[in-house]
C-alpha positions as CSV (number, residue, x, y, z in Angstrom):
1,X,-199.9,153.6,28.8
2,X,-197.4,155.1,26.1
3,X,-200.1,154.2,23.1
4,X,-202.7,156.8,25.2
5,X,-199.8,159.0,26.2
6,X,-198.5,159.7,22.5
7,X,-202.6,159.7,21.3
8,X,-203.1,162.6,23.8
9,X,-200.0,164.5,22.4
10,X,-201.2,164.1,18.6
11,X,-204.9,165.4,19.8
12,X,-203.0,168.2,21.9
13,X,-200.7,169.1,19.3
14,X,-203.3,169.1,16.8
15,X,-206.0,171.1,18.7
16,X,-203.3,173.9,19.5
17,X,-201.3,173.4,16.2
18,X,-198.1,172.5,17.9
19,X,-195.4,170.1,17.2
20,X,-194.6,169.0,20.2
21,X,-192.8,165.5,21.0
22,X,-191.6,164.1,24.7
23,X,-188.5,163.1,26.1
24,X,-187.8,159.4,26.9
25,X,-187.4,160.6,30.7
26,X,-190.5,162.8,30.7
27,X,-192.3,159.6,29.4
28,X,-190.9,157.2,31.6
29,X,-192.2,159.9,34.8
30,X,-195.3,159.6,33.2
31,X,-195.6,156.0,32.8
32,X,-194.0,155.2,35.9
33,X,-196.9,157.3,37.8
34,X,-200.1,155.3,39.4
35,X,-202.4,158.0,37.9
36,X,-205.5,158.0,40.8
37,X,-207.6,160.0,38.6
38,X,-207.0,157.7,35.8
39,X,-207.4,158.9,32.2
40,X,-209.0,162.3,32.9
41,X,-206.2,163.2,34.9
42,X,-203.5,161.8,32.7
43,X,-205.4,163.9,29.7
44,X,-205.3,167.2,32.2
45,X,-201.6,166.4,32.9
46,X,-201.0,166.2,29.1
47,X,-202.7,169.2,28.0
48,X,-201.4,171.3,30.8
49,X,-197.6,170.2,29.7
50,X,-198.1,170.8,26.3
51,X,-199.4,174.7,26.7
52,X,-197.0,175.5,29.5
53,X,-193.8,174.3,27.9
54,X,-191.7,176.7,26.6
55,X,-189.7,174.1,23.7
56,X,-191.2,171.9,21.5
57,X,-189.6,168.6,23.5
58,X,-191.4,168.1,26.3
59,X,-188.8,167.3,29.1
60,X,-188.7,165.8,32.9
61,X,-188.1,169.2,34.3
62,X,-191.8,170.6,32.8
63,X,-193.7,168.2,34.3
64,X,-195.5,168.7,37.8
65,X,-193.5,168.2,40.9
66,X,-196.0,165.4,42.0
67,X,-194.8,163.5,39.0
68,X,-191.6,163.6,40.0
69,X,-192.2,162.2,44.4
70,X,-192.4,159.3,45.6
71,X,-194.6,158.8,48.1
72,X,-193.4,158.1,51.6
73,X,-194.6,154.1,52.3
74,X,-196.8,153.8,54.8
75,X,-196.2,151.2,57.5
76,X,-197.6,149.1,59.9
77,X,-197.6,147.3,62.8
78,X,-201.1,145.9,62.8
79,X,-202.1,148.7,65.0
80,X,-203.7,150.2,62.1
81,X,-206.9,149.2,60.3
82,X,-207.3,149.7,56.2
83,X,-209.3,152.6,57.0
84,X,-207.3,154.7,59.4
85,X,-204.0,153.9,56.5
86,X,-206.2,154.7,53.6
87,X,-206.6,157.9,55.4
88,X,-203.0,158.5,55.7
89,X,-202.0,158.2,52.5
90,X,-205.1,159.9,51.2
91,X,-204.0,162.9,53.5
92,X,-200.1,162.6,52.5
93,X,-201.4,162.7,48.7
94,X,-203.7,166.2,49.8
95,X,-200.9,167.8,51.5
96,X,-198.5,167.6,48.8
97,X,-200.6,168.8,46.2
98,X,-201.3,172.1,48.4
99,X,-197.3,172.7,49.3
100,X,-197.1,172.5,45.4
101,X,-199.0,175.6,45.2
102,X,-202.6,173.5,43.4
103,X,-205.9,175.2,44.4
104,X,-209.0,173.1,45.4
105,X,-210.3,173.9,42.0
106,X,-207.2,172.5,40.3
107,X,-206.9,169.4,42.1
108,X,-210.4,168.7,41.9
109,X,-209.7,168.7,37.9
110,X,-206.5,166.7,37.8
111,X,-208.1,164.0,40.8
112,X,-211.5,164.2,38.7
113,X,-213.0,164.7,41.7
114,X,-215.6,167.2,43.0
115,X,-214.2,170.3,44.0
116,X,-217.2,170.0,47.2
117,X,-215.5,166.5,48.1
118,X,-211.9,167.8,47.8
119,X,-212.6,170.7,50.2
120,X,-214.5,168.4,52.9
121,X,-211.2,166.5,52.4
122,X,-208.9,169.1,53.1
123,X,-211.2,170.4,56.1
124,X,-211.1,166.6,57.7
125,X,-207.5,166.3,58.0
126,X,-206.9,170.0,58.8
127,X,-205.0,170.9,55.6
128,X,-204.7,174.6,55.4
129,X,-205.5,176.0,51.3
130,X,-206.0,178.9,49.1
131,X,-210.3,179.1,48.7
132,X,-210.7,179.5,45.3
């Protein structure tokens, strides 16, 4: 993870003409996180960071909140099937993304997921967002 993290940086730094670097915390947020969307989502991350931070160290503090929560575990009983707690933690993952303030639009691009699919997502389990 911290070979693609730094390789990101360079690209990043290079496309913008920074000289930015990251703090061993920031990184450790970073590598710590289960990334659902994977490498397209970690490269969003990255890029996003990089423009938005004001000093050339990247620290914990300018990362995105959702870096920095844990998610609630989810428990059971056996009362539950995989579906119906797949659901829950997909919904618990939605809801905090839109009480951070993220668009459809923007979470579609940091889940790499369809903006359409999102949306439906958000309307099944009643989540009330911005329609852009």
């Amino acid at each position: 993870m911290v070979p693609l993290i730094i390789q990101q940086m360079r690209m990043k730094n290079e496309k913008y003409g920074y000289e930015k670097s990251i703090s061993n915390k920031a990184l450790d947020l970073l590598k710590s996180y289960e990334w659902p969307g994977n490498v397209r989502q970690l490269e969003n991350v990255i890029e996003r960071i990089m423009v938005t931070a004001a000093d050339n160290i990247i620290k914990a503090e300018d990362l995105p909140d959702f870096l920095h929560q844990k998610l609630v575990e989810i428990k059971t009983d056996g009362s539950k099937s995989f579906k119906e707690l797949t659901g829950e933690y997909e919904k618990q993952i939605l809801s905090r993304f839109i009480e951070k303030g993220f668009t459809p639009k923007e979470m579609a691009k940091l889940l790499s997921m369809d903006v359409t699919n999102i949306r439906r997502k958000l309307h099944k389990y009643q989540i009330d967002f911005k329609s852009t």
